[in-house]
Amino acid sequence: GNSVTQMEGPVTLSEEAFLTINCTYTATGYPSLFWYVQYPGEGLQLLLKATKADDKGSNKGFEATYRKETTSFHLEKGSVQVSDSAVYFCALVDSGGGADGLTFGKGTHLIIQP
Amino acid sequence: EPEVTQTPSHQVTQMGQEVILRCVPISNHLYFYWYRQILGQKVEFLVSFYNNEISEKSEIFDDQFSVERPDGSNFTLKIRSTKLEDSAMYFCASRAGTGYQETQYFGPGTRLLVL
């Protein structure tokens, strides 16, 4: 079956630090990959996505590249802000068998200190 | 910007009671979903719904769960006889088109507490 593994937090960084949140996946078909973000008290918001190998998704200074050879989709940001504090979820949806429910990782709680 | 809405935001119920969670997906979206997130755990897929029928369901979605689109706007999740372990945040999501790679847009969630 499909699965997503991401580093567990909390991850605590200082403002303007470089961020990497690792995400690796297993899938039976040709997955599309997503990063969702959940701010305190809110629902899940799409941060970025990539639908095929070597695609790079980007938004709000965050980037992630779909690496088929390493089955990874690591999230990066060059300079984090306090407002980036949230829980980040890596997820995939697979092409096989009509399955269209997202498979999520456990989430990474990011804390940015001023 | 269109968004998915859910009501209520919080619900407390007694074990064995029926609950109905409501969602209004984004207008003109075709695919609808329910997910749940038990406190401290990952978000889990429950069911997808398309063309007025269930498209896919997970092993979590057993006979105590049902979904319905009673009119042109609402999408509901019913839990017939709640258990303590049903306590979770329930998210509704919708997707516009037929491509599996298209984005699913999530609502803010309903926090269900079963006592």
Coordinates of N, CA and C in Angstrom, one line a residue:
Chain A
G1 N 0.8 -1.2 0.0 CA 0.0 0.0 0.0 C 0.8 1.2 0.0
N2 N 0.2 2.4 0.0 CA 0.9 3.7 0.0 C 1.2 4.1 1.4
S3 N 2.3 4.8 1.6 CA 2.6 5.4 2.9 C 3.5 6.6 2.7
V4 N 3.5 7.5 3.7 CA 4.3 8.7 3.7 C 5.0 8.8 5.1
T5 N 6.2 9.0 5.0 CA 7.0 9.1 6.2 C 7.7 10.5 6.3
Q6 N 7.4 11.2 7.3 CA 8.1 12.5 7.5 C 8.6 12.7 8.9
M7 N 9.6 13.5 9.0 CA 10.3 13.7 10.2 C 9.3 14.3 11.2
E8 N 9.4 13.8 12.4 CA 8.5 14.2 13.5 C 9.1 15.3 14.3
G9 N 8.2 16.1 14.8 CA 8.7 17.3 15.5 C 8.6 17.1 17.0
P10 N 8.5 18.2 17.7 CA 8.6 19.5 17.1 C 10.0 19.9 16.6
V11 N 10.0 20.7 15.5 CA 11.2 21.3 15.0 C 11.2 22.7 15.4
T12 N 12.2 23.1 16.1 CA 12.3 24.5 16.6 C 13.5 25.2 16.0
L13 N 13.2 26.3 15.3 CA 14.2 27.1 14.7 C 14.1 28.6 15.0
S14 N 15.2 29.3 14.8 CA 15.2 30.7 15.0 C 14.8 31.4 13.7
E15 N 14.2 32.6 13.9 CA 13.8 33.3 12.7 C 15.0 33.5 11.7
E16 N 14.7 33.4 10.4 CA 15.7 33.5 9.4 C 16.5 32.3 9.2
A17 N 16.3 31.3 9.9 CA 17.0 30.0 9.7 C 16.6 29.3 8.5
F18 N 17.4 28.4 8.0 CA 17.0 27.5 6.8 C 16.2 26.3 7.3
L19 N 15.2 26.0 6.6 CA 14.3 24.9 7.0 C 14.3 23.8 6.0
T20 N 14.4 22.6 6.5 CA 14.2 21.4 5.7 C 13.3 20.5 6.5
I21 N 12.2 20.0 5.9 CA 11.4 19.0 6.5 C 11.4 17.8 5.5
N22 N 11.9 16.7 6.0 CA 12.1 15.5 5.1 C 10.8 14.8 4.9
C23 N 10.5 14.3 3.7 CA 9.4 13.5 3.4 C 9.8 12.4 2.4
T24 N 9.5 11.2 2.7 CA 9.7 10.1 1.8 C 8.4 9.3 1.6
Y25 N 8.2 8.6 0.5 CA 6.9 8.0 0.3 C 7.1 6.6 -0.4
T26 N 6.1 5.8 -0.3 CA 6.0 4.6 -1.1 C 4.6 4.6 -1.7
A27 N 4.6 4.2 -3.0 CA 3.4 4.2 -3.7 C 3.4 3.1 -4.8
T28 N 2.2 2.6 -5.1 CA 2.1 1.6 -6.1 C 2.0 2.1 -7.5
G29 N 1.5 3.3 -7.7 CA 1.3 3.8 -9.0 C 2.2 5.0 -9.3
Y30 N 1.6 6.1 -9.8 CA 2.3 7.3 -10.1 C 1.7 8.4 -9.3
P31 N 2.3 8.6 -8.1 CA 1.6 9.6 -7.2 C 1.8 11.0 -7.6
S32 N 0.9 11.8 -7.2 CA 1.1 13.3 -7.1 C 1.4 13.6 -5.6
L33 N 2.2 14.6 -5.4 CA 2.7 14.8 -4.0 C 2.3 16.2 -3.6
F34 N 2.0 16.4 -2.3 CA 1.5 17.6 -1.8 C 2.2 17.9 -0.4
W35 N 2.2 19.2 -0.1 CA 2.5 19.7 1.2 C 1.3 20.5 1.6
Y36 N 0.7 20.1 2.8 CA -0.4 20.9 3.4 C 0.1 21.5 4.7
V37 N -0.4 22.7 5.0 CA -0.1 23.3 6.3 C -1.3 23.6 7.1
Q38 N -1.2 23.4 8.4 CA -2.3 23.6 9.3 C -1.8 24.6 10.4
Y39 N -2.4 25.8 10.3 CA -2.1 26.8 11.3 C -2.9 26.6 12.5
P40 N -2.5 27.1 13.7 CA -3.3 26.8 14.9 C -4.8 27.2 14.8
G41 N -5.6 26.2 15.1 CA -7.0 26.4 15.1 C -7.7 26.5 13.7
E42 N -6.9 26.1 12.7 CA -7.5 26.2 11.3 C -7.4 24.8 10.7
G43 N -8.0 24.7 9.5 CA -8.0 23.5 8.7 C -6.7 23.4 7.9
L44 N -6.7 22.4 7.0 CA -5.6 22.1 6.2 C -5.6 23.0 4.9
Q45 N -4.5 23.6 4.6 CA -4.4 24.5 3.4 C -3.3 23.9 2.6
L46 N -3.5 23.9 1.3 CA -2.5 23.4 0.4 C -1.4 24.4 0.3
L47 N -0.2 24.0 0.5 CA 1.0 24.8 0.4 C 1.6 24.8 -1.0
L48 N 1.9 23.6 -1.4 CA 2.4 23.4 -2.8 C 2.2 21.9 -3.2
K49 N 2.4 21.7 -4.5 CA 2.3 20.3 -5.0 C 3.2 20.1 -6.2
A50 N 3.4 18.8 -6.5 CA 4.1 18.4 -7.7 C 3.4 17.2 -8.3
T51 N 3.2 17.1 -9.6 CA 2.5 16.0 -10.1 C 3.3 15.0 -10.9
K52 N 4.6 15.3 -11.2 CA 5.4 14.3 -11.9 C 6.9 14.5 -11.5
A53 N 7.6 13.5 -11.8 CA 9.0 13.5 -11.4 C 9.8 14.7 -11.9
D54 N 10.6 15.2 -11.0 CA 11.5 16.4 -11.2 C 10.7 17.7 -11.2
D55 N 9.4 17.7 -11.0 CA 8.6 18.9 -10.9 C 9.0 19.6 -9.5
K56 N 9.0 20.9 -9.5 CA 9.3 21.6 -8.3 C 8.0 22.4 -8.0
G57 N 7.5 22.2 -6.8 CA 6.4 23.0 -6.3 C 6.9 24.2 -5.5
S58 N 6.3 25.3 -5.5 CA 6.7 26.4 -4.7 C 5.6 27.4 -4.4
N59 N 5.7 28.0 -3.2 CA 4.7 28.9 -2.7 C 5.2 29.6 -1.5
K60 N 5.0 30.8 -1.4 CA 5.3 31.6 -0.1 C 6.8 31.4 0.3
G61 N 7.7 31.2 -0.6 CA 9.1 31.0 -0.3 C 9.4 29.5 0.0
F62 N 8.4 28.6 0.1 CA 8.7 27.2 0.3 C 8.8 26.5 -1.0
E63 N 9.7 25.5 -1.1 CA 9.9 24.7 -2.3 C 10.0 23.2 -1.9
A64 N 9.6 22.4 -2.9 CA 9.8 21.0 -2.7 C 9.9 20.4 -4.1
T65 N 10.9 19.5 -4.3 CA 11.1 18.8 -5.6 C 10.8 17.4 -5.6
Y66 N 10.0 16.9 -6.5 CA 9.6 15.5 -6.6 C 10.7 14.7 -7.1
R67 N 11.3 13.9 -6.3 CA 12.5 13.1 -6.6 C 12.1 11.6 -6.7
K68 N 11.9 11.1 -7.9 CA 11.4 9.7 -8.0 C 12.5 8.8 -7.6
E69 N 13.7 9.1 -7.9 CA 14.8 8.2 -7.7 C 15.1 7.9 -6.2
T70 N 14.7 8.9 -5.4 CA 14.9 8.7 -3.9 C 13.5 8.7 -3.2
T71 N 12.5 8.7 -4.0 CA 11.1 8.7 -3.5 C 10.9 9.7 -2.4
S72 N 11.3 10.9 -2.7 CA 11.3 12.0 -1.7 C 10.6 13.3 -2.2
F73 N 10.2 14.1 -1.2 CA 9.6 15.4 -1.5 C 9.8 16.3 -0.3
H74 N 11.1 16.6 -0.1 CA 11.5 17.4 1.0 C 11.1 18.9 0.9
L75 N 10.6 19.4 2.0 CA 10.1 20.8 2.0 C 11.3 21.7 2.5
E76 N 11.5 22.8 1.8 CA 12.6 23.7 2.2 C 12.1 25.1 2.1
K77 N 12.8 26.0 3.0 CA 12.6 27.4 2.9 C 13.9 28.1 3.4
G78 N 14.3 29.1 2.6 CA 15.6 29.7 2.9 C 15.6 30.5 4.2
S79 N 14.5 31.1 4.6 CA 14.6 32.0 5.7 C 13.2 32.0 6.3
V80 N 13.0 31.3 7.4 CA 11.7 31.2 8.0 C 11.4 32.4 8.9
Q81 N 10.0 32.6 9.0 CA 9.5 33.6 9.8 C 8.7 33.1 11.0
V82 N 8.4 33.9 12.0 CA 7.6 33.4 13.1 C 6.2 33.0 12.6
S83 N 5.7 33.6 11.6 CA 4.4 33.3 11.0 C 4.3 31.9 10.3
D84 N 5.5 31.3 10.1 CA 5.5 30.0 9.5 C 5.3 28.9 10.5
S85 N 5.2 29.3 11.8 CA 4.9 28.3 12.8 C 3.6 27.6 12.6
A86 N 3.6 26.3 12.4 CA 2.4 25.5 12.0 C 2.8 24.1 12.0
V87 N 1.8 23.2 11.7 CA 2.0 21.8 11.4 C 2.0 21.6 9.9
Y88 N 3.0 20.9 9.4 CA 3.2 20.7 8.0 C 3.0 19.2 7.7
F89 N 2.1 18.9 6.7 CA 1.8 17.5 6.3 C 2.2 17.2 4.9
C90 N 3.0 16.2 4.7 CA 3.3 15.7 3.4 C 2.2 14.7 3.0
A91 N 1.8 14.6 1.8 CA 0.7 13.7 1.4 C 0.9 13.3 -0.1
L92 N 0.3 12.2 -0.4 CA 0.3 11.8 -1.8 C -1.1 11.3 -2.2
V93 N -1.4 11.3 -3.4 CA -2.5 10.6 -4.0 C -2.0 9.8 -5.2
D94 N -2.4 8.6 -5.2 CA -1.9 7.6 -6.2 C -2.8 7.5 -7.4
S95 N -2.2 7.1 -8.5 CA -3.0 7.0 -9.7 C -3.6 5.6 -9.9
G96 N -3.2 4.6 -9.1 CA -3.6 3.3 -9.3 C -5.0 3.0 -8.8
G97 N -5.7 2.2 -9.6 CA -7.0 1.6 -9.1 C -8.1 2.6 -8.8
G98 N -8.0 3.8 -9.3 CA -9.1 4.7 -9.0 C -9.0 5.3 -7.6
A99 N -8.0 5.0 -6.9 CA -7.9 5.5 -5.5 C -7.7 7.0 -5.6
D100 N -8.4 7.7 -4.8 CA -8.2 9.2 -4.8 C -8.2 9.8 -3.5
G101 N -8.2 9.0 -2.4 CA -8.0 9.5 -1.1 C -6.5 9.9 -0.8
L102 N -6.3 11.0 -0.2 CA -4.9 11.4 0.1 C -4.4 10.5 1.3
T103 N -3.1 10.1 1.1 CA -2.4 9.4 2.2 C -1.4 10.5 2.8
F104 N -1.6 10.7 4.1 CA -0.8 11.7 4.8 C 0.3 11.1 5.7
G105 N 1.3 11.9 5.8 CA 2.3 11.6 6.9 C 1.8 12.1 8.2
K106 N 2.5 11.9 9.3 CA 2.0 12.2 10.6 C 2.1 13.7 10.9
G107 N 2.7 14.5 10.1 CA 2.8 15.9 10.4 C 4.0 16.3 11.2
T108 N 4.6 17.4 10.8 CA 5.7 18.0 11.5 C 5.4 19.3 12.1
H109 N 5.5 19.4 13.4 CA 5.1 20.7 14.1 C 6.4 21.6 14.1
L110 N 6.3 22.7 13.4 CA 7.4 23.7 13.3 C 7.1 24.9 14.2
I111 N 8.1 25.2 15.0 CA 8.1 26.3 15.9 C 9.2 27.2 15.5
I112 N 8.9 28.5 15.2 CA 9.9 29.5 14.9 C 9.9 30.5 16.0
Q113 N 11.1 30.7 16.5 CA 11.3 31.6 17.6 C 11.9 32.9 17.1
P114 N 11.4 34.0 17.7 CA 11.9 35.3 17.2 C 13.4 35.5 17.7
Chain B
E1 N -12.5 34.3 -2.3 CA -12.1 33.0 -2.8 C -13.0 31.9 -2.2
P2 N -13.6 31.1 -3.0 CA -14.5 30.0 -2.5 C -13.8 29.1 -1.5
E3 N -14.5 28.6 -0.6 CA -14.0 27.8 0.4 C -15.0 26.7 0.9
V4 N -14.4 25.6 1.5 CA -15.3 24.6 2.0 C -15.6 25.0 3.4
T5 N -16.9 24.9 3.8 CA -17.3 25.2 5.1 C -17.9 24.0 5.8
Q6 N -17.8 23.9 7.1 CA -18.2 22.8 7.9 C -19.0 23.3 9.2
T7 N -20.0 22.6 9.5 CA -20.8 22.9 10.7 C -21.1 21.6 11.4
P8 N -21.2 21.5 12.8 CA -20.7 22.6 13.6 C -19.2 22.6 13.7
S9 N -18.6 23.6 14.4 CA -17.1 23.5 14.6 C -16.8 22.6 15.7
H10 N -17.6 22.5 16.7 CA -17.4 21.5 17.8 C -18.7 20.8 18.1
Q11 N -18.6 19.5 18.4 CA -19.8 18.8 18.8 C -19.4 17.8 19.9
V12 N -20.2 17.8 21.0 CA -20.0 16.9 22.1 C -21.3 16.0 22.1
T13 N -21.1 14.7 22.2 CA -22.2 13.7 22.2 C -21.9 12.6 23.2
Q14 N -23.0 11.9 23.5 CA -22.9 10.7 24.4 C -22.6 9.5 23.5
M15 N -21.9 8.6 24.1 CA -21.6 7.3 23.4 C -23.0 6.6 23.0
G16 N -23.0 6.1 21.8 CA -24.3 5.5 21.4 C -25.2 6.4 20.6
Q17 N -25.0 7.7 20.7 CA -25.8 8.6 20.0 C -25.4 8.8 18.5
E18 N -26.4 9.2 17.7 CA -26.1 9.5 16.3 C -25.7 11.0 16.1
V19 N -24.7 11.2 15.3 CA -24.3 12.5 15.0 C -24.2 12.7 13.4
I20 N -24.5 13.9 13.0 CA -24.4 14.3 11.6 C -23.5 15.5 11.5
L21 N -22.5 15.3 10.7 CA -21.5 16.4 10.5 C -21.8 16.9 9.1
R22 N -21.8 18.2 8.9 CA -22.3 18.9 7.7 C -21.1 19.6 7.0
C23 N -21.2 19.6 5.7 CA -20.1 20.3 4.9 C -20.8 20.9 3.7
V24 N -20.3 22.1 3.3 CA -20.7 22.7 2.1 C -19.5 22.8 1.2
P25 N -19.3 21.9 0.2 CA -18.2 21.9 -0.6 C -18.1 23.2 -1.5
I26 N -17.1 23.4 -2.2 CA -16.9 24.5 -3.1 C -17.9 24.3 -4.3
S27 N -18.6 25.3 -4.6 CA -19.6 25.2 -5.7 C -18.9 24.8 -7.0
N28 N -19.5 23.9 -7.7 CA -19.1 23.3 -9.0 C -18.0 22.3 -8.8
H29 N -17.6 22.0 -7.6 CA -16.7 20.8 -7.4 C -17.5 19.5 -7.6
L30 N -16.8 18.5 -8.0 CA -17.5 17.2 -8.3 C -17.2 16.1 -7.3
Y31 N -16.0 16.2 -6.7 CA -15.6 15.1 -5.8 C -15.6 15.6 -4.3
F32 N -16.1 14.7 -3.4 CA -16.2 15.1 -2.0 C -15.6 14.0 -1.2
Y33 N -15.0 14.5 -0.1 CA -14.3 13.6 0.8 C -14.5 13.9 2.3
W34 N -14.4 12.8 3.1 CA -14.3 13.0 4.5 C -13.0 12.3 5.0
Y35 N -12.3 13.0 5.9 CA -11.1 12.6 6.6 C -11.3 12.7 8.1
R36 N -10.5 12.0 8.8 CA -10.5 12.3 10.3 C -9.1 12.3 10.8
Q37 N -8.9 13.0 11.9 CA -7.6 13.1 12.5 C -7.8 13.0 14.0
I38 N -7.5 11.8 14.5 CA -7.5 11.6 16.0 C -6.4 12.4 16.6
L39 N -6.6 12.9 17.8 CA -5.7 13.8 18.4 C -4.3 13.2 18.4
G40 N -3.3 14.0 17.8 CA -1.9 13.5 17.9 C -1.5 12.5 16.8
Q41 N -2.5 12.2 16.0 CA -2.2 11.2 14.9 C -2.4 11.8 13.5
K42 N -2.1 11.0 12.6 CA -2.1 11.5 11.2 C -3.6 11.6 10.7
V43 N -3.7 12.4 9.7 CA -5.0 12.6 9.0 C -5.3 11.3 8.2
E44 N -6.5 10.8 8.3 CA -6.8 9.5 7.7 C -8.0 9.7 6.7
F45 N -7.9 9.1 5.6 CA -9.0 9.1 4.6 C -10.1 8.2 5.1
L46 N -11.3 8.7 4.9 CA -12.5 7.9 5.3 C -13.2 7.4 4.0
V47 N -13.6 8.4 3.2 CA -14.5 8.1 2.1 C -14.4 9.2 1.0
S48 N -14.6 8.8 -0.2 CA -14.8 9.7 -1.3 C -16.2 9.5 -2.0
F49 N -16.7 10.5 -2.6 CA -18.1 10.5 -3.1 C -18.1 11.3 -4.4
Y50 N -18.7 10.6 -5.4 CA -18.8 11.3 -6.8 C -20.0 10.8 -7.4
N51 N -20.7 11.7 -8.1 CA -21.9 11.4 -8.9 C -22.9 10.7 -8.0
N52 N -23.1 11.2 -6.8 CA -24.1 10.7 -5.8 C -23.9 9.3 -5.3
E53 N -22.7 8.8 -5.4 CA -22.4 7.5 -4.8 C -20.9 7.5 -4.3
I54 N -20.7 6.5 -3.3 CA -19.4 6.4 -2.8 C -18.4 5.9 -3.9
S55 N -17.3 6.5 -4.0 CA -16.3 6.2 -5.0 C -15.3 5.2 -4.4
E56 N -14.9 5.5 -3.2 CA -13.9 4.7 -2.5 C -14.1 4.9 -1.0
K57 N -13.8 3.9 -0.2 CA -13.8 4.0 1.2 C -12.7 3.2 1.8
S58 N -12.3 3.7 3.0 CA -11.2 3.0 3.7 C -11.8 2.0 4.7
E59 N -10.9 1.2 5.3 CA -11.4 0.2 6.2 C -12.0 0.8 7.5
I60 N -11.7 2.1 7.7 CA -12.2 2.7 8.9 C -13.7 3.0 8.6
F61 N -14.1 3.2 7.4 CA -15.5 3.5 7.1 C -16.4 2.3 7.1
D62 N -16.8 1.9 8.3 CA -17.6 0.7 8.4 C -19.1 1.0 8.4
D63 N -19.9 0.0 8.8 CA -21.3 0.2 8.6 C -21.9 1.3 9.5
Q64 N -21.2 1.8 10.5 CA -21.7 2.8 11.3 C -21.7 4.2 10.7
F65 N -20.9 4.3 9.6 CA -20.7 5.5 8.9 C -21.6 5.5 7.6
S66 N -22.1 6.7 7.3 CA -22.7 6.9 6.0 C -22.6 8.3 5.5
V67 N -22.6 8.5 4.2 CA -22.5 9.8 3.6 C -23.7 10.0 2.7
E68 N -24.0 11.3 2.6 CA -25.2 11.7 1.8 C -25.0 13.1 1.2
R69 N -25.5 13.3 0.0 CA -25.6 14.6 -0.5 C -27.1 14.9 -0.7
P70 N -27.7 15.4 0.3 CA -29.2 15.5 0.4 C -29.7 16.6 -0.6
D71 N -28.9 17.5 -1.0 CA -29.4 18.6 -1.9 C -28.2 19.0 -2.7
G72 N -28.3 20.1 -3.4 CA -27.2 20.5 -4.4 C -26.0 21.1 -3.7
S73 N -26.1 21.3 -2.4 CA -25.0 22.0 -1.8 C -24.3 21.3 -0.6
N74 N -25.1 20.6 0.2 CA -24.6 20.0 1.4 C -24.1 18.6 1.2
F75 N -23.1 18.2 2.0 CA -22.5 16.8 2.0 C -22.3 16.4 3.5
T76 N -23.0 15.4 3.9 CA -23.0 15.0 5.3 C -22.3 13.7 5.6
L77 N -21.8 13.6 6.8 CA -21.3 12.4 7.3 C -22.1 12.0 8.6
K78 N -22.7 10.8 8.6 CA -23.5 10.4 9.7 C -22.7 9.2 10.4
I79 N -22.7 9.3 11.7 CA -22.2 8.2 12.5 C -23.3 7.8 13.3
R80 N -23.8 6.5 13.1 CA -25.0 6.0 13.7 C -25.0 5.9 15.2
S81 N -24.0 5.2 15.7 CA -23.9 4.9 17.1 C -22.5 5.2 17.5
T82 N -22.3 6.4 18.0 CA -20.9 6.8 18.3 C -20.2 6.0 19.4
K83 N -18.9 5.9 19.2 CA -18.0 5.2 20.2 C -17.0 6.2 20.7
L84 N -16.4 5.9 21.8 CA -15.4 6.8 22.4 C -14.3 7.0 21.4
E85 N -13.9 6.0 20.6 CA -12.8 6.1 19.7 C -13.2 6.9 18.4
D86 N -14.4 7.3 18.3 CA -14.8 8.2 17.2 C -14.4 9.7 17.5
S87 N -14.0 10.0 18.7 CA -13.6 11.3 19.0 C -12.4 11.7 18.2
A88 N -12.5 12.8 17.4 CA -11.5 13.2 16.4 C -11.9 14.5 15.8
M89 N -11.0 15.0 15.0 CA -11.4 16.1 14.1 C -11.8 15.5 12.8
Y90 N -12.9 15.9 12.2 CA -13.3 15.4 11.0 C -13.3 16.6 9.9
F91 N -12.6 16.3 8.9 CA -12.4 17.3 7.8 C -13.2 16.8 6.5
C92 N -13.8 17.8 5.9 CA -14.4 17.6 4.6 C -13.5 18.2 3.6
A93 N -13.5 17.7 2.4 CA -12.7 18.2 1.3 C -13.5 18.1 0.0
S94 N -13.1 18.9 -0.9 CA -13.7 18.8 -2.3 C -12.7 19.1 -3.3
R95 N -12.9 18.5 -4.5 CA -12.0 18.6 -5.6 C -12.8 18.9 -6.9
A96 N -12.2 19.7 -7.8 CA -13.0 20.2 -8.9 C -13.3 19.2 -9.9
G97 N -12.2 18.6 -10.5 CA -12.4 17.8 -11.7 C -12.0 16.3 -11.5
T98 N -11.8 15.7 -12.6 CA -11.7 14.3 -12.7 C -10.2 13.8 -12.5
G99 N -9.3 14.7 -12.6 CA -7.9 14.3 -12.5 C -7.5 14.0 -11.0
Y100 N -6.9 12.8 -10.8 CA -6.6 12.5 -9.4 C -5.5 13.4 -8.8
Q101 N -4.8 14.0 -9.7 CA -3.7 14.9 -9.2 C -4.2 16.3 -8.8
E102 N -5.4 16.6 -9.0 CA -6.0 17.9 -8.7 C -6.1 18.1 -7.2
T103 N -6.0 19.3 -6.8 CA -5.9 19.7 -5.4 C -7.3 19.4 -4.7
Q104 N -7.2 18.9 -3.5 CA -8.3 18.7 -2.7 C -8.3 19.9 -1.7
Y105 N -9.4 20.6 -1.6 CA -9.5 21.8 -0.7 C -10.3 21.4 0.6
F106 N -9.7 21.7 1.7 CA -10.2 21.2 3.0 C -11.0 22.3 3.7
G107 N -12.0 21.9 4.4 CA -12.7 22.8 5.3 C -12.0 22.9 6.7
P108 N -12.5 23.7 7.6 CA -11.8 23.9 8.9 C -11.9 22.8 9.9
G109 N -12.9 21.9 9.6 CA -13.0 20.7 10.5 C -14.1 20.9 11.5
T110 N -14.6 19.7 12.0 CA -15.5 19.6 13.1 C -14.8 18.8 14.2
R111 N -14.7 19.3 15.3 CA -14.1 18.5 16.4 C -15.2 17.8 17.2
L112 N -15.2 16.5 17.1 CA -16.2 15.6 17.7 C -15.6 15.0 19.0
L113 N -16.3 15.2 20.1 CA -16.0 14.6 21.3 C -17.1 13.6 21.8
V114 N -16.8 12.4 22.0 CA -17.7 11.4 22.4 C -17.4 11.0 23.8
L115 N -18.4 11.2 24.7 CA -18.3 11.0 26.1 C -18.9 9.7 26.6

